[in-house]
Coordinates of C-alpha atoms and ligand atoms in Angstrom, one line a residue:
M1 CA 130.9 113.5 160.4
C2 CA 130.0 116.2 163.0
G3 CA 130.4 119.8 162.0
I4 CA 132.6 122.1 164.0
V5 CA 132.9 125.9 163.9
G6 CA 135.1 128.2 165.9
Y7 CA 135.3 132.0 165.7
A8 CA 137.5 134.9 167.0
G9 CA 136.9 138.4 165.7
D10 CA 134.8 141.5 166.3
R11 CA 131.4 140.2 165.3
Q12 CA 129.0 138.5 167.7
A13 CA 130.3 135.0 167.7
L14 CA 126.9 133.4 168.2
G15 CA 125.5 134.6 164.8
V16 CA 128.7 133.6 163.0
V17 CA 128.8 130.1 164.6
L18 CA 125.1 129.5 164.0
E19 CA 125.4 130.5 160.3
G20 CA 128.4 128.1 160.1
L21 CA 126.5 125.3 161.7
S22 CA 123.6 125.8 159.3
R23 CA 126.0 125.2 156.5
L24 CA 127.6 122.2 158.2
E25 CA 124.4 120.5 159.4
Y26 CA 124.7 118.0 156.5
R27 CA 127.7 116.5 158.4
G28 CA 125.4 115.3 161.3
Y29 CA 122.1 116.3 162.7
D30 CA 121.6 114.3 165.9
S31 CA 122.1 117.4 168.1
A32 CA 123.7 120.9 168.0
G33 CA 125.3 123.2 170.5
V34 CA 127.2 126.5 170.9
A35 CA 129.5 128.1 173.5
V36 CA 130.5 131.8 173.7
L37 CA 133.1 133.4 175.9
T38 CA 131.0 136.1 177.6
E39 CA 132.1 138.4 180.4
G40 CA 134.7 136.2 182.0
K41 CA 132.6 133.0 181.8
I42 CA 131.4 130.5 179.3
A43 CA 127.8 130.6 178.2
W44 CA 126.5 127.6 176.3
A45 CA 123.4 126.0 174.9
K46 CA 122.8 122.6 173.4
R47 CA 119.8 120.5 172.2
A48 CA 119.2 117.1 170.8
G49 CA 117.8 116.9 167.3
K50 CA 118.3 119.2 164.4
L51 CA 119.8 122.7 164.6
G52 CA 116.3 124.2 164.5
N53 CA 115.7 122.9 168.0
L54 CA 118.8 124.8 169.3
T55 CA 117.9 128.0 167.5
S56 CA 114.4 127.9 168.8
A57 CA 115.7 127.4 172.4
L58 CA 118.2 130.3 171.9
K59 CA 115.3 132.6 170.9
E60 CA 113.6 132.0 174.2
S61 CA 116.7 132.3 176.4
P62 CA 118.9 135.3 177.3
P63 CA 121.4 136.3 174.6
L64 CA 124.9 134.9 174.6
P65 CA 127.0 138.0 173.8
G66 CA 130.7 137.7 173.0
T67 CA 133.1 137.7 170.1
V68 CA 134.8 134.4 170.7
G69 CA 132.9 131.1 170.4
L70 CA 132.4 127.7 169.0
G71 CA 129.6 125.3 167.8
H72 CA 128.9 121.8 166.9
T73 CA 126.4 119.7 165.0
R74 CA 126.6 116.0 165.9
W75 CA 126.5 112.6 164.3
A76 CA 126.3 110.4 167.4
T77 CA 129.0 107.8 168.1
H78 CA 129.5 107.4 171.9
G79 CA 126.1 107.9 173.5
A80 CA 122.6 108.4 172.2
P81 CA 121.5 111.7 170.7
T82 CA 120.3 113.4 173.9
D83 CA 120.7 116.9 175.4
P84 CA 123.4 115.8 177.9
N85 CA 125.4 114.0 175.1
A86 CA 125.2 117.0 172.8
H87 CA 128.4 119.1 172.5
P88 CA 129.9 121.3 173.8
H89 CA 131.1 119.6 176.9
T90 CA 132.5 121.4 179.9
D91 CA 134.9 120.7 182.7
C92 CA 133.9 120.4 186.3
D93 CA 134.0 124.1 187.0
G94 CA 132.6 125.3 183.7
N95 CA 135.8 127.2 182.7
L96 CA 136.2 125.6 179.3
A97 CA 134.1 124.1 176.6
V98 CA 135.1 121.6 173.9
V99 CA 133.6 120.1 170.8
H100 CA 134.8 117.0 169.0
N101 CA 134.5 115.0 165.8
G102 CA 135.8 111.5 165.7
I103 CA 136.3 108.6 168.2
I104 CA 138.7 108.5 171.1
E105 CA 139.7 104.8 171.3
N106 CA 141.3 104.8 174.8
F107 CA 138.1 106.3 176.1
A108 CA 137.5 103.7 178.8
E109 CA 140.9 103.9 180.5
L110 CA 141.0 107.7 180.4
R111 CA 137.5 107.9 181.9
D112 CA 138.4 105.5 184.7
E113 CA 141.5 107.6 185.5
L114 CA 139.5 110.8 185.5
K115 CA 136.8 109.4 187.7
A116 CA 139.4 108.1 190.1
G117 CA 140.8 111.7 190.1
G118 CA 137.4 113.0 191.3
H119 CA 136.1 114.4 188.0
L120 CA 132.3 114.3 187.5
M121 CA 131.1 113.0 184.2
T122 CA 127.7 114.1 183.1
S123 CA 127.4 112.5 179.6
E124 CA 128.1 109.1 178.0
T125 CA 130.4 110.7 175.4
D126 CA 134.1 110.2 174.8
T127 CA 134.4 114.0 174.2
E128 CA 133.6 114.9 177.8
L129 CA 136.8 113.3 179.0
V130 CA 138.8 115.8 176.8
A131 CA 137.2 118.6 178.8
H132 CA 138.4 117.1 182.0
L133 CA 141.9 116.3 180.7
L134 CA 142.2 119.9 179.6
E135 CA 140.9 121.0 183.0
D136 CA 143.8 119.1 184.7
E137 CA 146.3 120.5 182.3
M138 CA 145.0 124.1 182.8
A139 CA 145.2 123.6 186.5
A140 CA 148.8 122.6 186.2
G141 CA 149.2 125.7 184.0
P142 CA 151.9 127.7 185.8
A143 CA 154.4 124.8 185.2
E144 CA 154.0 125.5 181.5
D145 CA 152.8 128.7 180.0
G146 CA 149.2 128.3 181.2
S147 CA 147.9 128.6 177.6
L148 CA 145.0 126.6 176.3
A149 CA 147.1 125.6 173.2
T150 CA 149.8 124.1 175.5
A151 CA 147.1 122.2 177.4
M152 CA 145.6 121.0 174.1
R153 CA 149.0 119.8 172.7
S154 CA 149.6 117.9 175.8
V155 CA 146.1 116.3 175.9
C156 CA 146.3 115.3 172.3
Q157 CA 149.4 113.2 172.9
R158 CA 147.4 111.1 175.4
L159 CA 144.5 110.4 173.0
D160 CA 144.3 107.4 170.7
G161 CA 141.9 107.4 167.8
T162 CA 140.6 110.1 165.4
F163 CA 139.7 113.6 166.4
T164 CA 139.1 117.2 165.6
L165 CA 138.9 119.1 168.8
V166 CA 138.0 122.8 169.2
A167 CA 138.0 124.5 172.7
V168 CA 137.7 127.8 174.4
D169 CA 138.7 128.6 178.0
V170 CA 137.9 131.7 180.2
R171 CA 141.5 131.7 181.5
D172 CA 142.8 132.2 178.0
P173 CA 140.3 134.6 176.5
G174 CA 140.5 135.8 172.9
V175 CA 141.7 132.5 171.5
V176 CA 140.0 129.4 170.0
V177 CA 142.2 126.3 169.9
G178 CA 141.7 123.5 167.4
A179 CA 143.6 120.2 167.0
R180 CA 143.3 117.4 164.5
R181 CA 144.4 113.8 163.9
N182 CA 142.7 111.9 161.0
S183 CA 139.7 114.2 161.1
P184 CA 139.2 117.4 159.2
L185 CA 140.0 121.0 160.3
V186 CA 140.6 124.1 158.2
V187 CA 141.3 127.7 159.1
G188 CA 139.4 130.6 157.4
R189 CA 141.5 133.8 157.4
G190 CA 139.5 137.0 157.5
D191 CA 140.4 140.6 158.1
G192 CA 140.5 141.1 161.9
E193 CA 138.7 137.8 162.3
N194 CA 139.5 134.1 161.9
F195 CA 137.6 130.9 161.8
L196 CA 138.1 127.2 162.5
A197 CA 135.8 124.7 160.8
S198 CA 135.4 121.1 159.6
D199 CA 135.1 122.4 156.1
V200 CA 135.2 125.7 154.3
A201 CA 131.4 125.9 153.8
A202 CA 131.2 127.1 157.4
F203 CA 133.0 130.4 156.7
I204 CA 132.5 130.9 153.0
S205 CA 130.2 133.9 153.4
F206 CA 133.0 135.6 155.4
T207 CA 136.2 134.7 153.6
K208 CA 137.6 132.5 150.8
D209 CA 141.1 132.5 152.2
A210 CA 141.8 129.2 153.9
T211 CA 144.6 127.2 155.5
E212 CA 144.9 123.4 155.6
I213 CA 145.7 122.2 159.1
G214 CA 148.0 119.2 158.9
Q215 CA 148.0 115.9 160.7
N216 CA 148.8 116.1 164.5
Q217 CA 148.7 119.9 164.5
V218 CA 147.2 122.5 166.8
A219 CA 145.8 125.8 165.5
E220 CA 145.2 128.9 167.6
I221 CA 143.0 131.5 166.1
R222 CA 142.7 135.1 167.6
A223 CA 141.0 138.1 166.0
G224 CA 144.2 139.2 164.3
E225 CA 146.4 136.1 164.3
V226 CA 146.6 132.4 163.4
T227 CA 149.4 130.2 164.9
V228 CA 149.9 126.5 164.0
T229 CA 152.1 124.1 165.9
N230 CA 152.7 120.4 165.9
F231 CA 151.7 118.4 168.9
D232 CA 155.3 118.6 170.1
G233 CA 155.2 122.4 170.1
S234 CA 157.4 122.9 167.0
P235 CA 156.1 125.3 164.3
G236 CA 153.6 123.5 162.0
A237 CA 153.9 123.6 158.2
V238 CA 150.6 124.5 156.6
R239 CA 149.3 125.2 153.1
D240 CA 147.1 128.2 152.2
F241 CA 144.5 127.9 149.5
T242 CA 141.6 129.9 148.1
V243 CA 138.1 128.5 148.0
D244 CA 137.0 128.5 144.3
W245 CA 133.2 128.7 144.9
D246 CA 130.8 131.3 146.3
A247 CA 128.4 131.3 149.2
E248 CA 125.5 131.2 146.8
A249 CA 126.7 127.8 145.6
A250 CA 125.8 126.5 149.1
E251 CA 122.3 127.9 149.0
K252 CA 119.2 126.1 147.7
A253 CA 118.5 128.7 145.0
G254 CA 114.7 128.1 145.1
F255 CA 114.8 124.3 145.0
K256 CA 113.0 122.4 147.8
W257 CA 116.0 120.3 148.4
F258 CA 119.8 120.6 148.0
M259 CA 119.6 117.2 146.3
A260 CA 117.1 118.5 143.7
K261 CA 119.4 121.5 143.0
E262 CA 122.5 119.3 142.8
I263 CA 120.8 117.0 140.3
A264 CA 119.8 120.0 138.2
E265 CA 123.3 121.3 138.4
Q266 CA 124.8 118.2 136.8
P267 CA 125.0 119.4 133.1
R268 CA 127.1 122.4 134.3
A269 CA 129.1 120.3 136.8
V270 CA 129.9 117.8 134.1
A271 CA 131.0 120.6 131.7
E272 CA 133.1 122.2 134.4
A273 CA 134.8 118.9 135.3
L274 CA 136.1 118.9 131.7
V275 CA 137.4 122.5 131.6
G276 CA 141.1 122.9 131.3
R277 CA 141.9 119.2 130.7
V278 CA 143.4 119.8 127.2
G279 CA 146.6 121.8 126.6
K280 CA 147.4 124.1 123.6
D281 CA 149.0 121.1 121.9
G282 CA 145.8 119.1 122.1
R283 CA 147.2 116.7 124.7
L284 CA 145.4 116.0 128.0
V285 CA 146.7 117.8 131.1
L286 CA 145.6 117.0 134.7
D287 CA 145.9 119.9 137.2
E288 CA 147.6 118.3 140.1
M289 CA 149.0 115.1 138.5
R290 CA 152.3 115.1 140.4
L291 CA 153.2 111.7 139.0
S292 CA 155.7 111.8 136.1
D293 CA 155.0 110.1 132.8
E294 CA 157.8 107.7 133.6
E295 CA 156.2 106.7 136.9
L296 CA 152.9 106.2 135.1
R297 CA 154.5 104.1 132.5
S298 CA 156.0 101.8 135.1
V299 CA 152.5 101.0 136.6
D300 CA 151.6 97.4 136.0
R301 CA 148.4 97.2 138.0
I302 CA 145.7 99.6 139.2
V303 CA 143.5 99.3 142.3
V304 CA 140.6 101.7 142.6
L305 CA 139.2 102.4 146.1
G306 CA 136.1 104.1 147.3
C307 CA 133.0 103.8 149.5
G308 CA 129.4 103.8 148.6
T309 CA 128.7 105.9 145.5
A310 CA 132.4 106.6 145.1
Y311 CA 132.9 102.8 144.9
H312 CA 130.3 102.5 142.2
A313 CA 132.2 105.2 140.3
G314 CA 135.3 103.1 140.7
M315 CA 133.6 100.0 139.3
I316 CA 132.9 102.1 136.1
A317 CA 136.4 103.4 136.1
K318 CA 137.7 99.9 135.8
Y319 CA 136.0 99.4 132.5
A320 CA 137.4 102.7 131.1
I321 CA 140.9 102.0 132.4
E322 CA 141.1 98.5 131.0
H323 CA 139.5 99.4 127.7
W324 CA 141.5 102.6 127.0
A325 CA 144.7 102.3 129.0
K326 CA 145.0 98.5 128.9
I327 CA 146.2 98.3 132.5
P328 CA 144.8 95.5 134.6
C329 CA 142.5 97.1 137.1
E330 CA 140.6 96.0 140.2
V331 CA 138.2 97.8 142.4
A332 CA 137.9 97.4 146.2
L333 CA 135.8 98.7 148.9
A334 CA 138.1 101.1 150.8
S335 CA 136.7 99.8 154.2
E336 CA 137.7 96.2 153.4
F337 CA 140.9 96.9 151.5
R338 CA 143.7 96.9 154.1
Y339 CA 142.2 94.0 156.0
S340 CA 142.4 91.8 152.9
D341 CA 146.3 91.8 153.0
P342 CA 146.4 93.3 149.5
I343 CA 149.4 92.7 147.3
L344 CA 150.9 96.1 146.7
T345 CA 154.2 97.0 145.1
K346 CA 155.8 100.2 143.9
S347 CA 154.4 99.5 140.4
T348 CA 150.8 99.4 141.7
L349 CA 148.9 102.6 141.3
V350 CA 146.1 103.1 143.8
I351 CA 143.3 105.5 142.8
A352 CA 141.2 106.7 145.7
I353 CA 137.8 108.2 144.8
S354 CA 136.2 110.5 147.4
Q355 CA 133.9 113.5 147.2
S356 CA 134.7 114.8 150.6
G357 CA 138.4 113.7 150.7
E358 CA 137.8 112.9 154.3
T359 CA 136.3 109.4 154.3
L360 CA 138.3 107.7 157.0
D361 CA 138.0 104.2 155.4
T362 CA 139.5 105.6 152.2
L363 CA 142.1 107.6 154.0
M364 CA 143.3 104.6 156.0
A365 CA 143.4 102.5 152.8
I366 CA 145.6 105.0 150.9
R367 CA 147.9 105.2 153.9
H368 CA 148.3 101.5 153.9
A369 CA 149.1 101.6 150.1
S370 CA 151.7 104.4 150.6
E371 CA 153.3 102.4 153.4
Q372 CA 153.7 99.6 150.8
H373 CA 155.4 102.1 148.5
S374 CA 152.5 102.1 146.0
R375 CA 151.7 105.4 144.3
V376 CA 148.4 107.0 145.2
L377 CA 146.3 109.2 143.0
S378 CA 143.1 110.7 144.4
I379 CA 139.9 111.9 142.7
C380 CA 138.3 114.3 145.1
N381 CA 136.0 117.3 145.2
V382 CA 137.0 119.1 148.4
K383 CA 140.2 121.1 148.3
G384 CA 142.3 121.1 151.4
S385 CA 140.9 117.8 152.5
S386 CA 143.0 114.9 153.9
I387 CA 142.9 112.4 151.0
P388 CA 144.3 114.8 148.3
R389 CA 146.9 116.0 150.8
E390 CA 148.2 112.5 151.4
S391 CA 148.2 111.5 147.7
D392 CA 151.0 111.7 145.2
G393 CA 148.6 113.3 142.7
V394 CA 145.0 114.6 142.6
V395 CA 142.4 115.1 140.0
Y396 CA 139.8 117.5 141.4
L397 CA 136.2 117.3 140.4
H398 CA 135.5 121.0 140.4
A399 CA 131.8 120.2 141.2
G400 CA 131.3 122.9 143.8
P401 CA 129.9 122.1 147.2
E402 CA 127.7 119.0 147.4
I403 CA 125.5 119.6 150.5
A404 CA 122.8 116.9 150.2
V405 CA 123.9 113.7 152.0
A406 CA 123.1 111.6 148.9
S407 CA 125.8 112.0 146.3
T408 CA 124.6 113.1 142.8
K409 CA 126.7 115.6 141.0
A410 CA 129.8 114.2 142.7
F411 CA 129.1 110.8 141.2
L412 CA 128.8 112.2 137.6
T413 CA 131.9 114.3 138.0
Q414 CA 133.8 111.4 139.5
L415 CA 132.9 109.5 136.4
I416 CA 134.2 112.3 134.2
A417 CA 137.5 112.4 136.2
C418 CA 137.8 108.6 135.8
Y419 CA 137.3 108.8 132.1
V420 CA 139.7 111.6 131.7
L421 CA 142.3 109.9 133.8
A422 CA 141.9 106.7 131.8
L423 CA 142.5 108.6 128.6
Y424 CA 145.5 110.4 130.2
L425 CA 147.0 107.0 131.1
A426 CA 146.3 105.9 127.5
Q427 CA 148.1 109.0 126.2
V428 CA 151.1 108.5 128.4
R429 CA 151.4 104.8 127.7
G430 CA 150.6 105.1 124.0
S431 CA 147.7 102.6 124.2
M432 CA 145.5 104.8 122.0
Y433 CA 146.2 107.0 119.0
P434 CA 145.9 110.7 119.5
D435 CA 142.9 110.9 117.2
E436 CA 141.1 108.1 119.2
I437 CA 141.7 110.1 122.4
A438 CA 140.5 113.3 120.7
M439 CA 137.3 111.4 119.6
A440 CA 136.7 110.1 123.1
L441 CA 137.1 113.6 124.5
D442 CA 134.6 114.9 121.9
H443 CA 132.1 112.3 123.2
L444 CA 132.7 113.5 126.7
R445 CA 132.2 117.1 125.7
A446 CA 128.8 116.1 124.3
M447 CA 127.7 114.7 127.7
P448 CA 126.5 117.9 129.4
N449 CA 123.9 118.2 126.7
A450 CA 123.0 114.6 127.0
V451 CA 122.5 114.9 130.8
E452 CA 120.4 118.1 130.2
E453 CA 118.2 116.2 127.7
V454 CA 117.6 113.5 130.3
L455 CA 116.7 116.1 132.9
E456 CA 114.2 117.7 130.6
R457 CA 112.3 114.4 130.2
M458 CA 111.8 113.4 133.8
G459 CA 107.9 113.5 133.7
P460 CA 107.6 109.7 133.4
V461 CA 110.1 109.2 136.2
R462 CA 108.1 111.5 138.5
A463 CA 104.9 109.7 137.6
M464 CA 106.6 106.4 138.4
A465 CA 107.7 107.7 141.8
R466 CA 104.1 108.6 142.6
E467 CA 103.0 105.1 141.6
L468 CA 105.7 103.2 143.5
A469 CA 106.1 105.3 146.6
G470 CA 104.1 102.8 148.6
E471 CA 106.2 99.7 147.5
R472 CA 108.3 97.9 150.0
C473 CA 110.9 96.6 147.7
V474 CA 112.5 97.5 144.3
L475 CA 115.2 95.6 142.5
F476 CA 117.7 97.1 140.0
L477 CA 119.5 95.1 137.3
G478 CA 122.3 95.9 134.9
R479 CA 125.1 94.4 133.0
H480 CA 128.7 95.8 132.2
V481 CA 128.7 99.5 133.3
G482 CA 125.0 99.2 133.8
F483 CA 125.6 97.0 136.8
P484 CA 127.3 99.7 139.0
V485 CA 124.5 102.0 137.8
A486 CA 122.0 99.5 139.2
L487 CA 123.8 99.4 142.5
E488 CA 123.8 103.2 142.6
G489 CA 120.1 103.3 141.9
A490 CA 119.4 100.9 144.7
L491 CA 121.7 102.7 147.1
K492 CA 119.9 106.0 146.4
L493 CA 116.5 104.5 147.1
K494 CA 117.7 102.8 150.3
E495 CA 119.3 105.8 151.8
L496 CA 116.6 108.3 150.9
A497 CA 113.3 106.3 150.8
Y498 CA 114.3 103.7 153.5
M499 CA 113.0 101.1 151.0
H500 CA 114.5 97.7 150.6
A501 CA 116.3 98.0 147.3
E502 CA 119.0 95.7 145.8
G503 CA 121.1 96.0 142.7
F504 CA 122.2 92.8 140.8
A505 CA 124.2 92.0 137.8
A506 CA 121.4 90.8 135.5
G507 CA 123.2 87.6 134.6
E508 CA 123.4 86.6 138.3
L509 CA 119.6 86.7 138.7
K510 CA 119.2 83.0 137.8
H511 CA 121.8 82.1 140.4
G512 CA 119.6 83.0 143.3
P513 CA 118.0 86.5 143.3
I514 CA 115.2 85.4 140.8
A515 CA 113.6 83.8 143.8
L516 CA 112.7 87.3 145.0
I517 CA 110.5 88.0 141.9
E518 CA 106.8 87.9 142.7
P519 CA 103.8 89.4 140.9
G520 CA 103.9 93.1 140.8
L521 CA 107.5 93.5 142.1
P522 CA 109.1 96.6 140.5
V523 CA 112.4 95.8 138.8
V524 CA 114.4 98.6 137.2
I525 CA 116.6 97.4 134.3
V526 CA 119.5 99.4 132.8
T527 CA 119.7 98.3 129.2
P528 CA 123.0 98.6 127.2
P529 CA 122.9 100.4 123.8
P530 CA 121.6 97.8 121.2
A531 CA 123.9 98.8 118.3
D532 CA 127.2 99.0 120.2
M533 CA 126.6 96.0 122.6
P534 CA 124.3 93.7 120.6
V535 CA 125.3 90.5 122.5
L536 CA 124.8 92.0 126.0
H537 CA 121.7 93.7 124.8
D538 CA 120.1 90.4 123.7
K539 CA 121.1 88.8 127.0
I540 CA 119.4 91.5 129.0
V541 CA 116.3 91.3 126.9
S542 CA 116.2 87.6 127.8
N543 CA 116.6 88.5 131.5
I544 CA 113.7 90.9 131.2
Q545 CA 111.6 88.2 129.7
E546 CA 112.5 85.8 132.5
I547 CA 111.3 88.2 135.2
R548 CA 108.2 89.3 133.3
A549 CA 107.3 85.6 133.0
R550 CA 107.2 85.6 136.8
G551 CA 105.1 88.7 137.1
A552 CA 107.6 91.4 137.7
R553 CA 106.7 95.0 136.8
T554 CA 109.5 96.1 134.5
I555 CA 110.9 99.6 134.4
V556 CA 113.3 99.8 131.6
L557 CA 116.0 102.4 131.0
A558 CA 116.9 102.1 127.3
E559 CA 118.4 104.1 124.5
R560 CA 115.8 106.1 122.5
G561 CA 114.6 104.0 119.6
D562 CA 115.5 100.7 121.2
E563 CA 112.6 98.7 119.7
K564 CA 113.8 95.3 120.7
V565 CA 113.4 96.0 124.4
A566 CA 110.4 98.4 124.3
P567 CA 107.7 95.6 124.1
Y568 CA 108.9 94.2 127.4
A569 CA 108.8 97.5 129.4
D570 CA 105.9 98.2 131.6
T571 CA 107.4 101.6 132.0
L572 CA 110.0 102.8 129.4
I573 CA 112.5 105.5 130.3
E574 CA 114.4 106.7 127.2
L575 CA 118.0 107.7 127.3
P576 CA 119.8 109.7 124.6
P577 CA 122.2 107.6 122.5
V578 CA 125.8 107.9 123.9
P579 CA 128.8 105.6 123.7
P580 CA 128.4 102.5 125.8
L581 CA 131.2 103.3 128.3
L582 CA 129.6 106.7 128.9
Q583 CA 126.1 105.5 129.4
P584 CA 126.2 105.7 133.3
L585 CA 126.4 109.5 132.9
V586 CA 122.8 109.5 131.5
A587 CA 121.4 106.3 133.1
A588 CA 122.2 107.3 136.7
V589 CA 120.2 110.6 136.5
P590 CA 116.6 109.2 136.3
L591 CA 117.5 106.9 139.3
Q592 CA 118.6 109.9 141.3
V593 CA 115.4 111.8 140.4
F594 CA 113.3 108.7 141.2
A595 CA 114.8 108.3 144.7
C596 CA 114.6 112.0 145.5
E597 CA 110.9 112.1 144.4
V598 CA 109.9 108.9 146.3
A599 CA 111.6 110.2 149.5
D600 CA 109.8 113.6 149.1
I601 CA 106.4 111.9 148.5
Q602 CA 107.0 109.8 151.7
G603 CA 107.7 113.0 153.6
H604 CA 111.3 112.2 154.4
D605 CA 114.0 114.8 154.8
V606 CA 115.7 114.3 151.4
D607 CA 118.9 116.2 152.3
Q608 CA 119.4 114.7 155.7
P609 CA 118.3 111.0 155.6
R610 CA 118.1 109.3 159.0
N611 CA 121.3 107.8 160.5
L612 CA 123.5 109.2 157.8
A613 CA 126.0 112.0 157.5
K614 CA 127.8 113.5 154.6
S615 CA 131.4 113.1 155.5
V616 CA 132.2 109.7 157.1
T617 CA 135.2 110.5 159.3
V618 CA 134.9 107.4 161.5
E619 CA 135.8 103.8 160.5
Ligands
F6R20 C1 125.7 107.9 148.9 C2 126.8 108.6 149.4 C3 127.9 107.8 150.1 C4 129.3 108.3 149.7 C5 130.4 107.6 150.6 C6 131.8 108.0 150.2 O1 124.8 108.7 148.2 O2 126.9 109.7 149.3 O3 127.8 106.4 149.8 O4 129.5 108.2 148.4 O5 130.1 107.8 151.9 O6 131.9 109.4 150.5 P1 133.1 110.2 149.8 O7 132.9 110.3 148.4 O8 133.1 111.6 150.5 O9 134.4 109.5 150.2

């Protein structure tokens, strides 16, 4: 949440910062602002609303020249999305500017103290008090070394909560100082220029060389130098990495929406998520699996954690893990996990699924698990992010950047990573024969083509979106792995089309939700493959009949050639035949397309739905 960019180099900072913000806007779009160190003072501009409001205002105002600057795009926490609450925030004398991502929990007491000390607050934000705390530290400067970094280290030690802070000060020109605790911050290392950002997308068109900033660290970037220290002033240990995708990957490439592009990219993303998973000896290898075979053999229980779409991927992972690896597995919402007093031992393996690797609910959940001595394995997309850094092992998705707020290609590649991990566990623990694993891998390798086939046949889904765009409510039903797909379809429709949408396990219908069925209500049903799951298939056909008897309009996703279910479908969406456990990879796609189309028809911003942000770095 909130996108942050800082720059020190020889280019005009404003252009670099605005370009970075345009790539980070998916993190929050309630307001945007910039500040540039210019001729011994700070020039700044900020506007409520999307970045476009700020860029239009900048076109009409005098230029902000200077080669050191910062910028921010906001997802509001403290205070409404207004001009005064937009970042950057300045101190009383306008000597420094600061931007922030996160929540400062001891906000009220610090604000009272600052007010009592005569500071004038002009916003409702928690961020502004950091500007005033830095002001006091800089005023006391001579006692220390008078540097902004020293002031920042000292202020950070007074803050409770989560934060990434980035600041500039006229009294310490040439440097941009960043700090982080439980919120993301990376450095981009260029030639004679350096960057600070919430994620690498901000500087990818300038450099691919990056450095992870650790927990409780301060980074100082100058044109030719990067220095990292811990909050206590000791040298900070960091890890360099190279970004493995290009700037073009973060462009729309002719698509109207990033989401549409990311849906279309799924066959390739699924294929790439499988690359390099098999060694020369035919055995599965996982890139950053830092857990030994012995440790994995000692696991007696698995808990999969995630939020939103990642949680749905986790629900599907449970089926694969229990079926293939024969390890008892449960799935929990990361946001609920640590408050449920979970039983965790050193034989429990916790698997955290997160596209961004920064979701605070998930990060806090894995910290809790680590404190109880459980092993943590993460399934993440963004390299250099907090969750993989704090895990005992990582399976990366290799999906490239996902910019649209609604997750699509990350979901499919999370599923691939879960399947591969389940097979890996089966291999290590001997719960499957090598030829069975090889066959399952062959099925996975066929999935990019199957997803492609689904995408080529989206005509009926688009037609259905046009027909249903005016509806107020849509229900989604599924059984077995089709149930999480139903939940995912409903989530996509809610977040993009702002429509009331609910997913149910089809068998639960008669225990209450069937009361919602009324004539004409659209109900989407994910049908299991008839040959491989005959019992469940028959049951879902009965469920469909029950809702049709009450007037529902049935939209049935079913395997091509499924003649048993076809007569009960008002709209039939055919899926290519795939093994039952892998069906979510093909069944989720029409639901993504449906939600994207409905939102587009309704005139919503598909990539930046209201109230949401891509990377949820507050609890
Ligand atoms: C829905 C969506 C969210 C995320 C959730 C977790 O389309 O994108 O539900 O899946 O916020 O995010 P990550 O995977 O980054 O932890």
